[in-house]
GROMACS .gro file of C-alpha atoms in nm:
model
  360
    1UNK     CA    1   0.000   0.000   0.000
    2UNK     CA    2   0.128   0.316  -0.082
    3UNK     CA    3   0.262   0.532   0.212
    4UNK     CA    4   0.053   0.840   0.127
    5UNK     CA    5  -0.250   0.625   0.114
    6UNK     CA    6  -0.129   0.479   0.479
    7UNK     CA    7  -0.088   0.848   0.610
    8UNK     CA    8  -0.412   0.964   0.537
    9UNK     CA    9  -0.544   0.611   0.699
   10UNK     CA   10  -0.425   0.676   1.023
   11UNK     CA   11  -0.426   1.054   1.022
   12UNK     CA   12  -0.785   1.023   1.204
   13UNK     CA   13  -0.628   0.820   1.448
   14UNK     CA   14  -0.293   1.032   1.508
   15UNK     CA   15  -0.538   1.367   1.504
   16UNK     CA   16  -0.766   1.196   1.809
   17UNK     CA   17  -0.465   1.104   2.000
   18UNK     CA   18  -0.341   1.464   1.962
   19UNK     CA   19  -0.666   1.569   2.102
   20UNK     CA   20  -0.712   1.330   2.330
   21UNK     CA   21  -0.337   1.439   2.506
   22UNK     CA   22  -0.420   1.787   2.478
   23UNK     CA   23  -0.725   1.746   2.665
   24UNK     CA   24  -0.516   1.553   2.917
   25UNK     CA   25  -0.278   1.771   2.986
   26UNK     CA   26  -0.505   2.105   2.995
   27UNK     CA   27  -0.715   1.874   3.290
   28UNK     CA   28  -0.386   1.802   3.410
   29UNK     CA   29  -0.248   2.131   3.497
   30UNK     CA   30  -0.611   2.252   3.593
   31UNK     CA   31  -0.619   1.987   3.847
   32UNK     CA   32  -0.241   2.102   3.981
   33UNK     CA   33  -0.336   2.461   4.033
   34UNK     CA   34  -0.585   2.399   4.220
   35UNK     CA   35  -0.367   2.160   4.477
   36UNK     CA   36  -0.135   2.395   4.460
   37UNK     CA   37  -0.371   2.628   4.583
   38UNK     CA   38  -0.463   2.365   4.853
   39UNK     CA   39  -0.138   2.293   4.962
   40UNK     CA   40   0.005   2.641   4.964
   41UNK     CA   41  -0.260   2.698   5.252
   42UNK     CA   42  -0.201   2.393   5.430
   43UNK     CA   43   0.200   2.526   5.410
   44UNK     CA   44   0.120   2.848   5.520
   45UNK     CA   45  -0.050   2.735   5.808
   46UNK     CA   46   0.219   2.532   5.925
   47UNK     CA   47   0.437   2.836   5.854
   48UNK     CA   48   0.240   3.069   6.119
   49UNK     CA   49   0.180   2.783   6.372
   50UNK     CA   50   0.555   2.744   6.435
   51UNK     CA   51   0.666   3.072   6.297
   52UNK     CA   52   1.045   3.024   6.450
   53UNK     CA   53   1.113   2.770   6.217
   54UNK     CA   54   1.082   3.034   5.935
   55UNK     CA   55   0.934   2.966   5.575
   56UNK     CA   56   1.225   2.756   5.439
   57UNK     CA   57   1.359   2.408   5.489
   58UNK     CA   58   1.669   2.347   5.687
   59UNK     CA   59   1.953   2.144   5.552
   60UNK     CA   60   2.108   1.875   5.800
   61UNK     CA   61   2.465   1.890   5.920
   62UNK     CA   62   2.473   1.538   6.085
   63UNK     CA   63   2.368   1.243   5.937
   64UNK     CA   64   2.100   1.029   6.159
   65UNK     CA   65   2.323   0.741   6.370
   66UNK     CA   66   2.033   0.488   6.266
   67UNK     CA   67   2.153   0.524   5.872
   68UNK     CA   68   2.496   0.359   5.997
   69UNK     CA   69   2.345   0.042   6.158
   70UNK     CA   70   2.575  -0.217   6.077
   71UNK     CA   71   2.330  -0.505   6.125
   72UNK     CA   72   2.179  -0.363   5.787
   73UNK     CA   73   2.470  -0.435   5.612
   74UNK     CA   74   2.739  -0.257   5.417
   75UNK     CA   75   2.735   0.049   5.264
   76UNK     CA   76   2.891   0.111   4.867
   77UNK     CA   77   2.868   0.299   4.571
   78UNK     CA   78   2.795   0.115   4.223
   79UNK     CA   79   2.868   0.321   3.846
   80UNK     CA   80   2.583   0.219   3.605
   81UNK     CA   81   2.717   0.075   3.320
   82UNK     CA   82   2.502   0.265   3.097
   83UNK     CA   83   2.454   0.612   3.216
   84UNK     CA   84   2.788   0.635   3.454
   85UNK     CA   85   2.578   0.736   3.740
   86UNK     CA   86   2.684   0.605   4.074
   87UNK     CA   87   2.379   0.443   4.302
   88UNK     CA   88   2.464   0.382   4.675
   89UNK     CA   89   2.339   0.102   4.827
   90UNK     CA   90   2.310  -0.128   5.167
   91UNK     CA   91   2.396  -0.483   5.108
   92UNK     CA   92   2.393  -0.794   5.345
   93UNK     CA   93   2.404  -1.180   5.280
   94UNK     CA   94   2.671  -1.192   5.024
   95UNK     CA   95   2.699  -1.556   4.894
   96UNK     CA   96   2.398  -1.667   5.117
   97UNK     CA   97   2.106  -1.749   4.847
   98UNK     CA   98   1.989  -1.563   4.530
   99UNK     CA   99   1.973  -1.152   4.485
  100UNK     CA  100   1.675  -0.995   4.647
  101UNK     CA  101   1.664  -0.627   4.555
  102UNK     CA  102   1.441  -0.376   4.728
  103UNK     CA  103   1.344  -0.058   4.549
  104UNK     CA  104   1.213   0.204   4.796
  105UNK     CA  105   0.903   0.484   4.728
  106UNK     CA  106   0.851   0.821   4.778
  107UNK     CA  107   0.903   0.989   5.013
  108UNK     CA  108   1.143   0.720   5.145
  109UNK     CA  109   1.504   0.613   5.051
  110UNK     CA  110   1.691   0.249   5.107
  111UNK     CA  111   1.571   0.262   5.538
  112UNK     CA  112   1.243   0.199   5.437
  113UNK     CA  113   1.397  -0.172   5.387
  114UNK     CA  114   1.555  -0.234   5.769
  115UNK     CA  115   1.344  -0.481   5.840
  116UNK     CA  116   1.373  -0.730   5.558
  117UNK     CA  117   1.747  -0.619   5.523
  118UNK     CA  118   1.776  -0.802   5.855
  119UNK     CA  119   1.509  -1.129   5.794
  120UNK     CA  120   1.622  -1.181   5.431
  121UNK     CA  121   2.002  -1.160   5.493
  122UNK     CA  122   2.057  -1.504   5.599
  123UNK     CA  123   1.880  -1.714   5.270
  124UNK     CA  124   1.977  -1.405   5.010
  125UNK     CA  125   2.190  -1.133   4.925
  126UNK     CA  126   1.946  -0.845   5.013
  127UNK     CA  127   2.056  -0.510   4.849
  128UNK     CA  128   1.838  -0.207   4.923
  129UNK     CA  129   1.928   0.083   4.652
  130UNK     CA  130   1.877   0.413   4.697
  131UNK     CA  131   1.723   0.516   4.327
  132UNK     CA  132   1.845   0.809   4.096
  133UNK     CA  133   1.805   1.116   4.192
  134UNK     CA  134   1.765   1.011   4.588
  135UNK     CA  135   2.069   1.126   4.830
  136UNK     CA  136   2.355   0.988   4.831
  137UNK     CA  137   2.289   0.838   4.483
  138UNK     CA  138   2.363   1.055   4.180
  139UNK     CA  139   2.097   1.299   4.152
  140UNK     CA  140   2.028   1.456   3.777
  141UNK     CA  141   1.816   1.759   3.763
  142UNK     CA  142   1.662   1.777   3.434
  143UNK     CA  143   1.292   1.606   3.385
  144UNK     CA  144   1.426   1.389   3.107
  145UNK     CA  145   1.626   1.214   3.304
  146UNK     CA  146   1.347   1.034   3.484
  147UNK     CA  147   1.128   0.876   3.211
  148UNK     CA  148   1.084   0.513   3.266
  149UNK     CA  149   1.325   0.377   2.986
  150UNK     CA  150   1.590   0.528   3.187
  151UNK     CA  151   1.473   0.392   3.546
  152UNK     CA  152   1.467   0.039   3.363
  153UNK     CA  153   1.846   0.057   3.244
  154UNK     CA  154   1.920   0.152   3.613
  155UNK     CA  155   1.740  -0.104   3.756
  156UNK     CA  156   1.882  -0.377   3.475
  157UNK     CA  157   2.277  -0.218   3.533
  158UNK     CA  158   2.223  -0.278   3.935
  159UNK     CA  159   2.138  -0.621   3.920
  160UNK     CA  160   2.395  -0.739   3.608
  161UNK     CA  161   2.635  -0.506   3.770
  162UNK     CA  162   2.625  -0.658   4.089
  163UNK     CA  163   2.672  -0.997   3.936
  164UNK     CA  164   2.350  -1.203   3.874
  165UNK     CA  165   2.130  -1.245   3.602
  166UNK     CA  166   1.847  -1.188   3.793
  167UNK     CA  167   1.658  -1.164   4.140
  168UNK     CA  168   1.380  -1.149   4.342
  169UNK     CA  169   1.271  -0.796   4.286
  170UNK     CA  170   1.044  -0.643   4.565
  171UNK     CA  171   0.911  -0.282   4.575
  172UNK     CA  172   0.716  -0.048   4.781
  173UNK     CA  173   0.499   0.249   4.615
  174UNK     CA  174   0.700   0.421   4.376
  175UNK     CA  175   0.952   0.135   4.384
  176UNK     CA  176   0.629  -0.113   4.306
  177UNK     CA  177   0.537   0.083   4.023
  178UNK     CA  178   0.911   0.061   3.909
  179UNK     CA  179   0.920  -0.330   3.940
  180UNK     CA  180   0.595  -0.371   3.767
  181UNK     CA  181   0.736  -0.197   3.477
  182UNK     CA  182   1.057  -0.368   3.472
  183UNK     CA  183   0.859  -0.728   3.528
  184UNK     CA  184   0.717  -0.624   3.163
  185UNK     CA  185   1.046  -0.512   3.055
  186UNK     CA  186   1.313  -0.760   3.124
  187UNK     CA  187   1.107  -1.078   3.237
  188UNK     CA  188   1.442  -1.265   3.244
  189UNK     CA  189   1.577  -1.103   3.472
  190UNK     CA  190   1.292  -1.135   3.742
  191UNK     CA  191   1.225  -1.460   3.908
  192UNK     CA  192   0.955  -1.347   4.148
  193UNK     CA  193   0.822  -1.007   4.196
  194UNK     CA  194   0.677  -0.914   4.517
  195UNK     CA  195   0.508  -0.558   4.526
  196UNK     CA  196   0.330  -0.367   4.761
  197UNK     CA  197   0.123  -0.092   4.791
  198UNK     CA  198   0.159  -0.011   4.389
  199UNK     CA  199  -0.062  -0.096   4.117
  200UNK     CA  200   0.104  -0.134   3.719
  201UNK     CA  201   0.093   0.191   3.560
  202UNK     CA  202  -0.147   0.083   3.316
  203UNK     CA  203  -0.392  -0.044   3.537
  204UNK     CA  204  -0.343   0.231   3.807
  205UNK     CA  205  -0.457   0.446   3.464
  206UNK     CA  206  -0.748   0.263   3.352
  207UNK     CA  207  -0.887   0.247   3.748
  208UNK     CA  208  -0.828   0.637   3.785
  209UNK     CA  209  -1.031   0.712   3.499
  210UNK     CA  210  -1.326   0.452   3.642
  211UNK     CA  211  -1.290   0.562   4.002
  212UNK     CA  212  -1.308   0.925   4.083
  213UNK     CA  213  -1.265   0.853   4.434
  214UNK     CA  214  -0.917   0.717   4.310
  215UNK     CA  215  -0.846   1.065   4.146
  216UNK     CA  216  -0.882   1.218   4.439
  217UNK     CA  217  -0.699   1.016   4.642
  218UNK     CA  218  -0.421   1.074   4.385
  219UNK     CA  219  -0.456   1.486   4.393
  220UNK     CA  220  -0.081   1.500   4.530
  221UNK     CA  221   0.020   1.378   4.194
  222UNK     CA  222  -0.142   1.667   4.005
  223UNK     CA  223   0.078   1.935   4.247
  224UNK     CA  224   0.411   1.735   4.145
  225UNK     CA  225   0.386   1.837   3.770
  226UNK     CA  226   0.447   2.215   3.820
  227UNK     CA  227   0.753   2.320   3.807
  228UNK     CA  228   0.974   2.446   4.132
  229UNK     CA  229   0.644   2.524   4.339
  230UNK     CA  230   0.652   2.166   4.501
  231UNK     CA  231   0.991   2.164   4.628
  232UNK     CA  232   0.897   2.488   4.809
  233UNK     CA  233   0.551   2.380   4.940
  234UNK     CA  234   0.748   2.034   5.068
  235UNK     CA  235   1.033   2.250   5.217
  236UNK     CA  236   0.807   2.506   5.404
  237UNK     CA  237   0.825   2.535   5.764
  238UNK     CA  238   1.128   2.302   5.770
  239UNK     CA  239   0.988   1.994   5.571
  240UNK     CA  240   0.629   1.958   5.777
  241UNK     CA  241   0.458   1.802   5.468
  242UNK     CA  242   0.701   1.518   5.465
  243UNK     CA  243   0.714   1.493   5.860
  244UNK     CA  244   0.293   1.420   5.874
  245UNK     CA  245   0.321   1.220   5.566
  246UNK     CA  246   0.593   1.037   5.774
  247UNK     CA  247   0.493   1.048   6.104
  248UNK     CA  248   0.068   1.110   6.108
  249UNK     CA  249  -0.064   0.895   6.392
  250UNK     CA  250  -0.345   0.734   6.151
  251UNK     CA  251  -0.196   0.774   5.800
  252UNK     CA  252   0.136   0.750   5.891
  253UNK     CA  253   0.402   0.491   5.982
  254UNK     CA  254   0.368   0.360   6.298
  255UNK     CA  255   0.617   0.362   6.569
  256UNK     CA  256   0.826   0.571   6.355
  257UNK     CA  257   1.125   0.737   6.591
  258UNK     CA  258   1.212   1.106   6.567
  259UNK     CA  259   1.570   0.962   6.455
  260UNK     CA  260   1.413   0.701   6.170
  261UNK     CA  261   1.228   1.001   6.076
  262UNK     CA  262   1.522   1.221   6.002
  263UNK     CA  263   1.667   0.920   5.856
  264UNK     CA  264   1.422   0.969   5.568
  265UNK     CA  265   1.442   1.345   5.561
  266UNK     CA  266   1.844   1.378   5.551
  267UNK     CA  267   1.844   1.346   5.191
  268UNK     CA  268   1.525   1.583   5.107
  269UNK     CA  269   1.676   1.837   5.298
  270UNK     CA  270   2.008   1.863   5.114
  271UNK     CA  271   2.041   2.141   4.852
  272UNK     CA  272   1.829   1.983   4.550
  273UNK     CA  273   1.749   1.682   4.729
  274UNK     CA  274   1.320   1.702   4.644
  275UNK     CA  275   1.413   1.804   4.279
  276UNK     CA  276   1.513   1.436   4.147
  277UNK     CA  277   1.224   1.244   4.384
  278UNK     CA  278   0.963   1.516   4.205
  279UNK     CA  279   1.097   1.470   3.835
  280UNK     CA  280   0.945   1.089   3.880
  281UNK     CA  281   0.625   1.196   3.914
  282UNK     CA  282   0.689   1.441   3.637
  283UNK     CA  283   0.703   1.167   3.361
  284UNK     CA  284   0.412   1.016   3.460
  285UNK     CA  285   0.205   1.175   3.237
  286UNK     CA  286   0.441   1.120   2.936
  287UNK     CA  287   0.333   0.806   2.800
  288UNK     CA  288  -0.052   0.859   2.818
  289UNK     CA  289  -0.263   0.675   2.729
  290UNK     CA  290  -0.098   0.304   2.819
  291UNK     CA  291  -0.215   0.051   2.640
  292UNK     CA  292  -0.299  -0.270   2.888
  293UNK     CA  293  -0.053  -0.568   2.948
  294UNK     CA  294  -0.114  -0.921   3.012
  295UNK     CA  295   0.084  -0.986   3.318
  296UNK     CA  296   0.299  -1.298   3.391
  297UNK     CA  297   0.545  -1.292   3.619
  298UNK     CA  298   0.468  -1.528   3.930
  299UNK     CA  299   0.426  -1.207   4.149
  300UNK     CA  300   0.313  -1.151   4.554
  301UNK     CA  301   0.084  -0.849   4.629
  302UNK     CA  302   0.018  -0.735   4.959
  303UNK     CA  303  -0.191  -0.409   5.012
  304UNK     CA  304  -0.304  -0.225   5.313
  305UNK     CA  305  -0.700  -0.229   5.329
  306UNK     CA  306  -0.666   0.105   5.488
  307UNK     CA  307  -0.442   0.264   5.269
  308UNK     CA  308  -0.491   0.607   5.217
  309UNK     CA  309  -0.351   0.637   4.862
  310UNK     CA  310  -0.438   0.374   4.686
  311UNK     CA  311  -0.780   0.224   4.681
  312UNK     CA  312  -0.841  -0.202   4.755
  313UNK     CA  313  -1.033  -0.203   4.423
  314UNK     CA  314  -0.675  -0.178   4.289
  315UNK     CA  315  -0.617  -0.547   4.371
  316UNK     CA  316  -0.877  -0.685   4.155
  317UNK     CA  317  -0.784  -0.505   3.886
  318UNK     CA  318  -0.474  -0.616   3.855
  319UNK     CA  319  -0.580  -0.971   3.877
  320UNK     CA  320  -0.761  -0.941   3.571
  321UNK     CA  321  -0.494  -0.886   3.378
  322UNK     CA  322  -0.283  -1.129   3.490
  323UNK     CA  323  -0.211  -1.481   3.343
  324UNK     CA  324  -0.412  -1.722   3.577
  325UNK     CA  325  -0.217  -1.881   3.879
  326UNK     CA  326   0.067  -1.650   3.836
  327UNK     CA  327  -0.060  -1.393   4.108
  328UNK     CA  328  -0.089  -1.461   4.473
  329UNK     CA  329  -0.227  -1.116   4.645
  330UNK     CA  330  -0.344  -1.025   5.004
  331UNK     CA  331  -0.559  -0.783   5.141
  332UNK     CA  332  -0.404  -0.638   5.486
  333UNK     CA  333  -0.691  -0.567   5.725
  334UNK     CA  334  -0.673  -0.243   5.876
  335UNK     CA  335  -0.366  -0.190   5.709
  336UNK     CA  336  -0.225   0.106   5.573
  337UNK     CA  337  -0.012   0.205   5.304
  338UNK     CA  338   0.350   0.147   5.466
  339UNK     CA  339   0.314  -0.174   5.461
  340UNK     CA  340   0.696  -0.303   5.541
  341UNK     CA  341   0.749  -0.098   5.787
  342UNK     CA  342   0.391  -0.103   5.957
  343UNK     CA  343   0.347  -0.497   5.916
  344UNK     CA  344   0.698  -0.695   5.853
  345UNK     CA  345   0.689  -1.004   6.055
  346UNK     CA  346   0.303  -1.050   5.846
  347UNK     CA  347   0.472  -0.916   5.523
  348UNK     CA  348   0.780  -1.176   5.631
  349UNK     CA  349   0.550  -1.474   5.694
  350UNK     CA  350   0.407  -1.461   5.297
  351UNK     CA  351   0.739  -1.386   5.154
  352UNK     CA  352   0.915  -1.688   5.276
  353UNK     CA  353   0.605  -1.890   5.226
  354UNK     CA  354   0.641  -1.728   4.847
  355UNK     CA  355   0.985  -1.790   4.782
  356UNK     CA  356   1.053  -2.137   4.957
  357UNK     CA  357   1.041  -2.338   4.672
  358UNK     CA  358   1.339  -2.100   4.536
  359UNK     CA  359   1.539  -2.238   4.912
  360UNK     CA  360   1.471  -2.585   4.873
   0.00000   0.00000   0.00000
């Protein structure tokens, strides 16, 4: 067929698509000024209820002791083969079973592991990386730098580069959405997936668009697209978004220690240390609309009934695009969303039940 006759064939098609990312994006950055409105009062309020910490963030000097626990494991620094980056990481278990990686969310960094860094250690090599653009790791600035082709290569360079051929890949939240992705990806590399909290992107889509309730559950996301306003909303009356998101006696994580949570601020609170975390959320947007993906990976699912970002509906919806007997998922009850840190020894007790047949 001739190409001019092809062009004109699908010109309906590429003109709809146009539109119908046009219209996206315009309900997009609606959506963002107003939570920007909303969170710029929710700042400012924190701002005149403790007015002596001032309107600004303040960087830490000393580094929280718990970050240098040495029944975590060992701290290093590993260059990406393809982008030269350098990634730090914890690792424990060295020559003691398979690789089990852990990919941490937002806002979080490799701590949010210190509980299965300690069960996991004596069956695998656990390695908790700190991602891209999350202190100490190398941070890049520009948007671009964060689109999910990129995060993949990182994610594939960590695991070759540490010396397997693949792992048990396990991710929380923003890490979860990560290993999804890379399940899809590089399905070689994966031999068992365990996710919580985190739907695949395509099916987190096509539920959004369903499930209002979902959208608005979501409305954080919507702030994170503008540029520079975020970081100062976060940083506001020294970083009080992140310490209730961190530390809220219902929403947060539970038993959480004033020096855990510094342990997870540190890094946000170095100079350009929200920009990299933000530019993830930035590229969400960038591949709309996702087409949907049979899933196959044998994969464990846990998710917090009471989680306050992501709806339970979530979990069905995900089964039904996977290929039958391949998922195993669990419904917390009155769980939240931190669910490694909230619930470990229950989170524990379906791993190893999960991955025994990998020991034997």
């Amino acid at each position: 067929m001739p190409e001019l006759v092809v062009t004109a064939l699908l010109a309906p098609s590429r003109l709809t698509l146009k539109l119908l990312r046009a219209l996206m994006w315009s309900l997009v950055f609606s959506t963002a000024l107003v939570t920007a409105a909303v969170y710029g009062c929710i700042a400012l309020t924190h701002v005149l209820c403790r007015p002596r910490r001032g309107c600004c963030g303040h960087s830490r000097s000393v580094v929280p002791t718990c970050l240098s626990d040495p029944s975590l494991g060992e701290h290093d620094f590993l260059t990406l083969k393809s982008s030269g980056l350098r990634l730090h990481y914890v690792s424990a278990g060295r020559g003691n079973g398979p690789l089990m990686l852990f990919l941490h969310g937002f806002p979080e960094n490799w701590f949010s592991w210190r509980y299965q860094l300690r069960e996991f250690q004596s069956r695998f090599h656990v390695v908790a990386v700190d991602l891209r653009g999350y202190w100490p790791s190398d941070a890049p600035r520009k948007v671009d730098c964060y689109t999910t082709d990129l995060l993949m290569t990182d994610i594939q360079d960590v695991i070759q580069g540490l010396g397997y051929s693949k792992c048990v890949l396990v991710g929380h939240d923003w890490g979860g959405l990560l290993a999804w992705n890379f399940s899809i990806y590089y399905p070689a590399l994966v031999e068992r997936l365990v996710v919580s909290s985190a739907p695949p992107m395509s099916v987190y889509q096509d539920y959004s668009l369903r499930h209002i309730s979902q959208f608005f559950r979501s409305h954080y996301v919507f702030l994170f697209q503008l540029p520079w306003l975020p970081e100062k909303l976060l940083s506001m009356s020294d970083f009080q978004i992140l310490k209730t998101t961190l530390s809220h006696r219902k929403t947060g994580i539970p038993h959480l220690t004033p020096n855990e949570l510094e342990a997870f601020l540190y890094g946000f609170t170095q100079p350009g240390g929200l920009v990299g975390p933000l530019n993830y959320y930035r590229n969400l947007f960038r591949n709309f609309p996702l087409e949907p993906q049979e899933l196959s990976t044998r994969t464990l699912l846990l998710w917090g009934e009471k989680d306050t970002y992501l709806e339970p509906g979530l979990v069905g919806a995900t089964s039904s695009r996977f290929v039958p007997g391949r998922l195993e998922a669990h419904i917390l009850p009155g769980v939240g969303h931190w669910v490694p840190q909230s619930n470990p020894e229950e989170m524990h007790q379906y791993m190893w039940t999960f991955l025994q047949d990998l020991l034997d």
